[in-house]
Tab-separated table of C-alpha atoms in Angstrom:
chain	number	residue	atom	x	y	z
A	1	MET	CA	82.822	271.903	234.751
A	2	THR	CA	85.423	269.008	234.303
A	3	GLN	CA	83.958	265.623	233.729
A	4	SER	CA	86.018	262.219	233.131
A	5	ARG	CA	85.574	260.745	229.780
A	6	THR	CA	82.929	259.068	229.385
A	7	PRO	CA	82.989	255.145	228.342
A	8	GLN	CA	81.415	254.534	225.003
A	9	GLN	CA	77.569	253.571	225.476
A	10	ILE	CA	75.982	251.322	223.343
A	11	PRO	CA	72.650	252.598	221.091
A	12	VAL	CA	69.768	250.594	221.519
A	13	VAL	CA	67.386	250.643	218.384
A	14	VAL	CA	63.925	249.931	218.684
A	15	LEU	CA	62.790	247.993	215.459
A	16	ALA	CA	59.166	248.257	214.972
A	17	GLY	CA	56.304	247.791	212.441
A	18	PHE	CA	52.973	245.697	212.123
A	19	LEU	CA	52.998	242.124	211.263
A	20	GLY	CA	54.494	241.046	208.049
A	21	SER	CA	56.203	244.402	207.324
A	22	GLY	CA	59.824	242.585	207.051
A	23	LYS	CA	61.058	243.531	210.408
A	24	THR	CA	63.037	240.384	211.104
A	25	THR	CA	64.337	240.254	207.171
A	26	LEU	CA	65.923	243.549	207.873
A	27	LEU	CA	67.419	242.675	211.239
A	28	ASN	CA	69.283	239.799	209.530
A	29	HIS	CA	70.397	242.033	206.804
A	30	LEU	CA	71.938	244.375	209.507
A	31	LEU	CA	73.695	241.027	211.071
A	32	HIS	CA	74.934	239.970	207.834
A	33	ARG	CA	76.238	243.374	206.833
A	34	SER	CA	77.542	244.948	210.094
A	35	GLY	CA	80.987	245.923	208.760
A	36	GLY	CA	82.249	244.278	211.559
A	37	SER	CA	80.256	245.443	214.509
A	38	ARG	CA	78.529	243.113	216.827
A	39	ILE	CA	74.864	243.335	217.545
A	40	GLY	CA	72.834	241.712	220.456
A	41	ALA	CA	69.266	241.504	219.839
A	42	ILE	CA	65.797	241.126	221.896
A	43	VAL	CA	63.982	239.126	220.005
A	44	ASN	CA	60.193	239.478	221.009
A	45	ASP	CA	57.315	237.207	219.499
A	46	PHE	CA	53.651	236.824	219.731
A	47	GLY	CA	52.387	233.691	220.432
A	48	SER	CA	54.197	230.510	221.792
A	49	ILE	CA	55.966	229.603	218.819
A	50	GLU	CA	58.819	232.082	218.239
A	51	ILE	CA	59.490	232.063	214.622
A	52	ASP	CA	61.411	235.308	214.503
A	53	ALA	CA	63.783	234.317	217.252
A	54	MET	CA	64.536	230.916	215.377
A	55	ALA	CA	65.125	232.996	212.342
A	56	VAL	CA	67.918	235.139	214.014
A	57	ALA	CA	69.143	232.812	216.458
A	58	GLY	CA	71.624	231.087	213.876
A	59	ALA	CA	72.992	234.529	213.353
A	60	LEU	CA	73.625	235.663	216.838
A	61	GLY	CA	73.908	232.653	219.294
A	62	ASP	CA	74.179	233.463	222.884
A	63	SER	CA	73.903	237.317	221.780
A	64	THR	CA	70.113	236.812	221.236
A	65	VAL	CA	67.611	237.280	223.998
A	66	SER	CA	64.158	235.831	222.867
A	67	LEU	CA	61.302	237.082	224.824
A	68	GLY	CA	57.954	235.401	224.523
A	69	ASN	CA	54.427	235.475	226.129
A	70	GLY	CA	53.211	238.214	223.590
A	71	CYS	CA	54.570	241.678	223.391
A	72	LEU	CA	57.446	243.146	224.955
A	73	CYS	CA	55.865	246.298	226.024
A	74	CYS	CA	52.952	244.223	227.739
A	75	ALA	CA	55.066	241.367	229.211
A	76	VAL	CA	58.273	242.958	230.379
A	77	ASP	CA	58.665	245.912	232.736
A	78	ALA	CA	61.322	248.485	232.744
A	79	GLY	CA	63.223	246.528	235.371
A	80	GLU	CA	62.971	243.326	233.565
A	81	LEU	CA	64.171	244.634	230.516
A	82	ASP	CA	67.210	246.480	232.173
A	83	GLY	CA	68.258	243.009	232.994
A	84	TYR	CA	68.083	242.155	229.396
A	85	LEU	CA	69.890	245.380	228.630
A	86	GLU	CA	72.251	244.505	231.127
A	87	ARG	CA	73.373	241.098	229.828
A	88	LEU	CA	74.056	242.424	226.305
A	89	ALA	CA	75.865	245.688	227.397
A	90	ARG	CA	78.450	243.844	229.731
A	91	PRO	CA	82.050	244.460	228.181
A	92	SER	CA	82.855	241.070	227.882
A	93	THR	CA	80.312	240.565	225.114
A	94	GLY	CA	81.579	243.083	222.797
A	95	ILE	CA	78.419	244.443	221.828
A	96	ASP	CA	78.439	247.483	219.866
A	97	VAL	CA	74.663	247.863	219.242
A	98	ILE	CA	71.496	246.271	220.676
A	99	VAL	CA	68.466	246.151	218.717
A	100	ILE	CA	64.996	245.170	220.087
A	101	GLU	CA	62.828	243.533	217.230
A	102	ALA	CA	59.394	244.080	218.731
A	103	SER	CA	56.097	242.052	217.951
A	104	GLY	CA	54.322	243.264	215.200
A	105	LEU	CA	51.342	244.199	217.872
A	106	ALA	CA	53.555	246.154	220.075
A	107	GLU	CA	53.103	250.013	221.081
A	108	PRO	CA	56.377	251.694	219.612
A	109	GLU	CA	55.988	254.736	222.276
A	110	GLU	CA	55.872	252.520	225.328
A	111	LEU	CA	59.124	250.462	223.880
A	112	VAL	CA	60.760	254.088	223.742
A	113	ARG	CA	59.428	254.977	227.034
A	114	MET	CA	61.193	251.742	228.456
A	115	VAL	CA	64.329	252.288	226.907
A	116	LEU	CA	64.290	255.978	227.859
A	117	ALA	CA	63.856	254.823	231.603
A	118	SER	CA	66.458	252.228	231.723
A	119	GLU	CA	69.071	253.078	234.649
A	120	HIS	CA	71.938	251.039	232.878
A	121	PRO	CA	74.654	253.894	232.364
A	122	GLY	CA	76.061	251.545	229.567
A	123	ILE	CA	73.504	252.287	227.217
A	124	VAL	CA	71.841	255.066	225.432
A	125	TYR	CA	68.932	255.436	223.312
A	126	GLY	CA	69.699	254.729	219.550
A	127	GLY	CA	66.093	255.416	218.097
A	128	LEU	CA	62.867	254.085	216.676
A	129	VAL	CA	62.768	252.221	213.410
A	130	GLU	CA	59.428	251.896	211.810
A	131	VAL	CA	59.064	249.387	209.075
A	132	VAL	CA	56.229	249.635	206.572
A	133	ASP	CA	54.832	247.082	204.008
A	134	ALA	CA	54.714	249.416	200.908
A	135	ALA	CA	52.232	246.669	199.112
A	136	GLU	CA	49.958	246.437	201.886
A	137	PHE	CA	50.099	250.243	203.375
A	138	ASP	CA	46.891	250.987	202.383
A	139	GLU	CA	45.342	248.210	203.795
A	140	THR	CA	47.230	248.463	206.877
A	141	ARG	CA	46.099	252.003	207.364
A	142	ALA	CA	42.386	250.826	207.056
A	143	ARG	CA	42.904	248.059	209.658
A	144	HIS	CA	45.154	249.549	211.844
A	145	PRO	CA	44.767	253.684	211.869
A	146	GLU	CA	47.377	253.866	214.687
A	147	VAL	CA	49.761	253.439	212.014
A	148	ASP	CA	49.513	257.235	211.595
A	149	ARG	CA	50.748	257.680	215.074
A	150	HIS	CA	53.589	255.480	215.087
A	151	LEU	CA	54.866	257.233	211.880
A	152	ALA	CA	54.868	260.348	213.568
A	153	LEU	CA	56.891	259.145	216.613
A	154	ALA	CA	59.428	257.167	214.327
A	155	ASP	CA	63.030	258.495	214.087
A	156	LEU	CA	63.423	256.884	210.867
A	157	VAL	CA	60.711	255.106	208.779
A	158	VAL	CA	61.919	252.210	206.139
A	159	VAL	CA	59.285	251.899	203.444
A	160	ASN	CA	60.060	248.065	202.555
A	161	LYS	CA	58.686	245.630	199.663
A	162	LEU	CA	58.468	248.561	197.136
A	163	ASP	CA	59.177	246.037	194.208
A	164	ARG	CA	56.012	244.587	195.148
A	165	THR	CA	53.835	247.914	194.700
A	166	PRO	CA	53.062	249.349	191.340
A	167	ASP	CA	52.661	252.967	192.906
A	168	ALA	CA	55.794	253.037	194.929
A	169	ASP	CA	56.233	256.922	194.495
A	170	ARG	CA	52.649	257.376	195.743
A	171	VAL	CA	53.087	255.183	198.913
A	172	LEU	CA	56.392	257.327	199.388
A	173	ASP	CA	54.752	260.676	199.420
A	174	LEU	CA	52.046	259.532	201.426
A	175	VAL	CA	54.338	257.861	204.397
A	176	ARG	CA	56.584	261.034	204.101
A	177	SER	CA	52.863	263.437	204.845
A	178	LEU	CA	52.473	261.348	207.868
A	179	THR	CA	55.716	261.992	209.317
A	180	ASP	CA	57.563	264.809	210.967
A	181	ARG	CA	60.642	265.531	208.995
A	182	THR	CA	61.276	262.205	209.747
A	183	ALA	CA	63.759	260.478	207.216
A	184	VAL	CA	62.179	258.018	205.294
A	185	VAL	CA	64.148	255.276	203.555
A	186	PRO	CA	62.902	253.068	200.168
A	187	ALA	CA	64.031	249.386	200.463
A	188	THR	CA	63.424	246.240	198.866
A	189	TYR	CA	64.108	242.795	201.172
A	190	GLY	CA	65.022	245.334	204.186
A	191	ARG	CA	68.325	246.065	202.816
A	192	ILE	CA	69.026	249.583	204.234
A	193	ASP	CA	72.856	250.631	205.027
A	194	PRO	CA	73.607	249.956	208.617
A	195	GLU	CA	75.409	253.048	208.879
A	196	PHE	CA	71.598	254.641	209.154
A	197	LEU	CA	71.525	252.941	212.362
A	198	PHE	CA	75.056	252.767	213.861
A	199	ASP	CA	78.676	253.334	213.265
A	200	CYS	CA	80.152	249.968	211.340
A	201	ARG	CA	83.571	249.204	213.031
A	202	PRO	CA	86.272	247.842	210.718
A	203	ASN	CA	86.964	244.456	210.746
A	204	GLU	CA	90.426	244.847	211.638
A	205	GLU	CA	89.659	246.392	214.977
A	206	ARG	CA	88.227	242.736	215.915
A	207	VAL	CA	91.172	241.107	216.491
A	208	GLY	CA	90.780	237.185	217.093
A	209	GLN	CA	87.042	237.449	216.091
A	210	LEU	CA	85.344	236.023	212.920
A	211	SER	CA	82.571	238.569	211.876
A	212	PHE	CA	79.882	237.770	209.648
A	213	ASP	CA	81.601	239.435	206.808
A	214	ASP	CA	84.621	237.452	207.359
A	215	LEU	CA	82.164	234.219	207.056
A	216	HIS	CA	81.026	235.490	203.602
A	217	ARG	CA	84.277	236.146	201.953
A	218	GLN	CA	85.449	232.660	203.242
A	219	ASP	CA	82.053	231.452	201.528
A	220	GLY	CA	83.279	233.366	198.522
A	221	ASP	CA	80.596	236.152	198.392
A	222	GLY	CA	83.288	238.750	198.078
A	223	HIS	CA	81.338	241.716	199.862
A	224	ASP	CA	82.761	244.025	202.297
A	225	GLY	CA	80.069	245.641	204.213
A	226	GLY	CA	82.288	247.889	205.897
A	227	ASP	CA	81.747	250.453	203.002
A	228	GLY	CA	83.381	253.986	203.736
A	229	HIS	CA	80.840	256.298	202.731
A	230	GLU	CA	81.161	259.966	202.450
A	231	ALA	CA	78.210	260.960	200.473
A	232	HIS	CA	75.657	259.034	198.692
A	233	ASP	CA	72.803	259.446	196.154
A	234	GLY	CA	70.487	257.470	198.053
A	235	ARG	CA	70.900	253.737	196.684
A	236	HIS	CA	73.536	251.635	195.074
A	237	ALA	CA	73.807	248.101	193.802
A	238	HIS	CA	74.143	245.334	196.129
A	239	ASP	CA	75.862	242.134	195.021
A	240	GLU	CA	74.802	239.863	198.024
A	241	GLN	CA	73.342	236.399	196.919
A	242	GLY	CA	70.062	235.415	198.550
A	243	GLY	CA	69.187	233.510	201.198
A	244	PRO	CA	66.404	232.170	203.401
A	245	ASP	CA	66.227	235.090	205.720
A	246	GLY	CA	62.805	235.786	206.233
A	247	PRO	CA	59.622	236.050	204.559
A	248	GLU	CA	61.005	237.952	201.808
A	249	GLY	CA	64.164	236.061	201.450
A	250	ARG	CA	63.405	233.459	199.139
A	251	GLY	CA	64.638	233.214	195.855
A	252	ASP	CA	67.951	234.623	194.348
A	253	HIS	CA	68.196	238.439	195.413
A	254	ALA	CA	71.672	239.339	193.360
A	255	GLY	CA	71.142	242.736	191.700
A	256	HIS	CA	68.832	244.161	194.419
A	257	LEU	CA	69.171	247.727	195.465
A	258	HIS	CA	70.542	248.303	198.942
A	259	THR	CA	69.557	251.520	200.019
A	260	ALA	CA	72.365	253.892	201.064
A	261	TYR	CA	72.689	257.106	203.326
A	262	ASP	CA	73.621	260.812	202.510
A	263	SER	CA	76.108	262.203	205.121
A	264	VAL	CA	77.604	265.123	205.831
A	265	SER	CA	81.150	265.822	207.223
A	266	PHE	CA	81.583	269.131	208.765
A	267	VAL	CA	84.996	270.308	210.578
A	268	SER	CA	85.658	273.941	211.819
A	269	GLU	CA	88.692	275.254	213.386
A	270	VAL	CA	86.475	278.018	214.737
A	271	PRO	CA	84.391	277.335	217.805
A	272	LEU	CA	80.767	277.137	217.379
A	273	ASP	CA	78.402	279.238	219.448
A	274	PRO	CA	76.199	277.264	221.620
A	275	ARG	CA	73.369	279.775	221.164
A	276	ARG	CA	73.480	279.399	217.326
A	277	LEU	CA	73.925	275.886	217.409
A	278	MET	CA	70.957	274.954	219.557
A	279	PRO	CA	68.356	276.235	217.177
A	280	PHE	CA	69.640	274.127	214.524
A	281	LEU	CA	69.793	271.191	216.610
A	282	ASP	CA	66.255	271.873	217.966
A	283	SER	CA	64.711	272.376	214.432
A	284	ARG	CA	66.542	269.605	212.303
A	285	PRO	CA	65.851	269.355	208.454
A	286	GLU	CA	63.737	267.014	206.798
A	287	GLY	CA	65.217	263.736	206.283
A	288	LEU	CA	68.043	264.152	208.796
A	289	TYR	CA	68.195	261.168	211.077
A	290	ARG	CA	71.712	261.228	213.092
A	291	ILE	CA	74.526	263.529	214.348
A	292	LYS	CA	77.705	262.229	215.762
A	293	GLY	CA	80.853	264.000	216.575
A	294	TYR	CA	82.320	266.731	218.838
A	295	VAL	CA	81.854	270.355	219.187
A	296	ASP	CA	84.180	272.907	220.377
A	297	PHE	CA	82.494	275.826	222.255
A	298	GLY	CA	85.650	277.770	222.792
A	299	PRO	CA	85.447	280.186	225.447
A	300	HIS	CA	81.845	279.196	226.503
A	301	ASP	CA	83.850	275.952	227.996
A	302	PRO	CA	87.537	275.898	227.316
A	303	VAL	CA	88.248	272.456	229.525
A	304	ASN	CA	85.606	270.160	227.515
A	305	ARG	CA	84.829	269.305	223.992
A	306	TYR	CA	81.404	267.841	223.723
A	307	ALA	CA	80.508	264.435	222.182
A	308	VAL	CA	77.210	264.669	220.348
A	309	HIS	CA	74.748	262.179	220.144
A	310	ALA	CA	71.479	262.744	218.213
A	311	VAL	CA	68.944	260.576	216.755
A	312	GLY	CA	65.667	261.730	215.366
A	313	ARG	CA	64.391	264.036	218.328
A	314	PHE	CA	66.814	262.441	220.983
A	315	LEU	CA	69.830	264.659	221.847
A	316	ARG	CA	72.487	264.411	224.197
A	317	PHE	CA	75.926	266.008	225.226
A	318	TYR	CA	78.631	264.459	226.733
A	319	PRO	CA	81.507	266.841	227.948
A	320	GLU	CA	85.002	265.249	228.012
A	321	PRO	CA	88.382	266.969	228.889
A	322	TRP	CA	90.475	268.087	225.936
A	323	GLY	CA	93.783	266.052	225.673
A	324	PRO	CA	96.827	268.146	226.717
A	325	ALA	CA	98.067	268.324	222.969
A	326	GLU	CA	94.732	267.799	221.374
A	327	GLU	CA	93.978	269.885	218.562
A	328	ARG	CA	90.690	271.903	219.106
A	329	ARG	CA	88.278	271.724	216.398
A	330	THR	CA	84.623	270.679	215.851
A	331	GLN	CA	84.203	267.609	213.880
A	332	LEU	CA	80.661	266.451	212.911
A	333	VAL	CA	78.839	263.750	210.811
A	334	LEU	CA	75.316	264.202	209.669
A	335	ILE	CA	73.432	261.021	208.437
A	336	GLY	CA	70.076	261.123	206.577
A	337	SER	CA	68.087	260.306	203.678
A	338	GLY	CA	67.679	263.122	200.995
A	339	ILE	CA	69.428	266.057	203.002
A	340	GLU	CA	70.822	269.049	201.420
A	341	ALA	CA	74.579	268.886	202.050
A	342	ALA	CA	75.351	272.378	201.012
A	343	ALA	CA	72.636	273.929	202.776
A	344	LEU	CA	73.465	271.721	206.305
A	345	ALA	CA	77.204	272.980	205.901
A	346	LYS	CA	75.861	276.605	205.279
A	347	GLU	CA	73.985	276.424	208.596
A	348	LEU	CA	76.749	274.832	210.664
A	349	GLN	CA	78.943	277.669	209.178
A	350	ALA	CA	76.695	280.296	210.633
A	351	CYS	CA	77.237	278.651	214.027
A	352	GLU	CA	81.176	279.605	214.085
A	353	SER	CA	82.125	282.643	216.416
A	354	ASP	CA	85.609	283.538	217.201
A	355	ALA	CA	84.315	285.998	219.907
A	356	PRO	CA	87.050	285.952	222.447
A	357	HIS	CA	84.688	286.176	225.553
A	358	ALA	CA	81.611	283.662	226.391
A	359	ASP	CA	78.301	284.790	227.189
A	360	GLU	CA	77.589	283.618	230.805
A	361	ARG	CA	73.967	282.008	230.132
A	362	GLY	CA	75.273	280.708	226.560
A	363	MET	CA	75.646	277.293	227.551
A	364	TRP	CA	72.373	276.870	229.177
A	365	GLY	CA	70.410	275.263	226.056
A	366	VAL	CA	73.383	272.730	225.663
A	367	LEU	CA	73.447	271.708	229.253
A	368	ARG	CA	69.918	270.761	229.321
A	369	TYR	CA	71.061	267.908	227.154
A	370	VAL	CA	73.998	266.935	229.540
A	371	ARG	CA	72.845	263.891	231.679
A	372	ASP	CA	74.065	264.274	235.308
A	373	PRO	CA	75.182	260.851	235.895
A	374	ASP	CA	73.479	260.641	239.208
A	375	ASP	CA	70.026	261.906	237.916
A	376	GLU	CA	68.240	258.845	236.540
A	377	ALA	CA	65.243	261.187	234.914
A	378	VAL	CA	65.853	261.099	231.165
A	379	GLU	CA	64.798	264.438	229.688
A	380	ALA	CA	64.152	262.744	226.203
A	381	VAL	CA	60.940	261.421	227.527
A	382	ASP	CA	59.626	264.524	226.926
A	383	ALA	CA	60.054	264.270	223.338
A	384	VAL	CA	57.682	261.252	223.393
A	385	ASP	CA	55.007	262.932	225.277
A	386	ALA	CA	55.167	266.165	222.760
A	387	VAL	CA	54.549	263.704	219.494
A	388	GLU	CA	51.487	262.056	221.307
A	389	GLU	CA	50.025	265.679	222.282
A	390	ALA	CA	50.895	266.908	219.100
């Protein structure tokens, strides 16, 4: 089962949340602290005056695709969305990640379905991020009971504006109780580490391109957004100065916390047994949001290594031929919030197997998540259905 190496697919992140939760502020933060990565945005506003689109237009320029006339999920069908995604995914744009900022009135599951149903081979689902206003959470639930369903569907929940509520711990515990082992991230001013959502590329990889981080340094800001995180304790001080980036952006933001992520790196010279690895991937622990890297399945497929892309409940493998002189090993990075590094490493070590012979059916579980390039069906839609039925 040999395949040519798959070109890097661009993750498409759906950013959702009720009106006023801070989605545009979070998006602006990502734009200015992308670590050298280029973000393409599909900004959707409800109403004829596109305030949110104007708020990010200065940051993205031609990479912004603004959609008016109501909710994205109502006004644009899957075919039209493909057109917007195709525009941003063109190699000439140099885009590394696409963010769809939905209207506060949009239905997240419909947006997820549209992304999963996309026929564009250059993109891949990058997760549903639900933004919650901590200060107004109780009132939001009273007005919009469907928020509980949205939280159950989310791959990552950002509990924003924690500085504006006197009982932050109670709100965080309540939100966690409404999710299905989903990573729940506390934030103020929409500031979370971009590595939660995508891989930040070093500025040096962008020859001839001036990134937003470069612009900040030229202005004397001095903060380098491309932090080389390995493992974090949840938060770290952020030295960014405030600016007019959305409703929460008023005033001086110096010293505000920028929520970081926890990560676990796992490297093994011993092949992994697919029958042992799949139960781990199918029942990921609470707080684990992303898994990336490569797996060596040894005698189960001696020709290929398997690139892993896991976000929330979404999982996909990409078989790629080993290079002639390439060292065969498994290399994985697990990213989340509040994850137990030692426990995760122990579970992965338990997947190791140096057995010289392969179980002929051992790869069946893995192959379920290998997308046939000629098959447009996207198996991850089943994950949305499963949440809705739960």
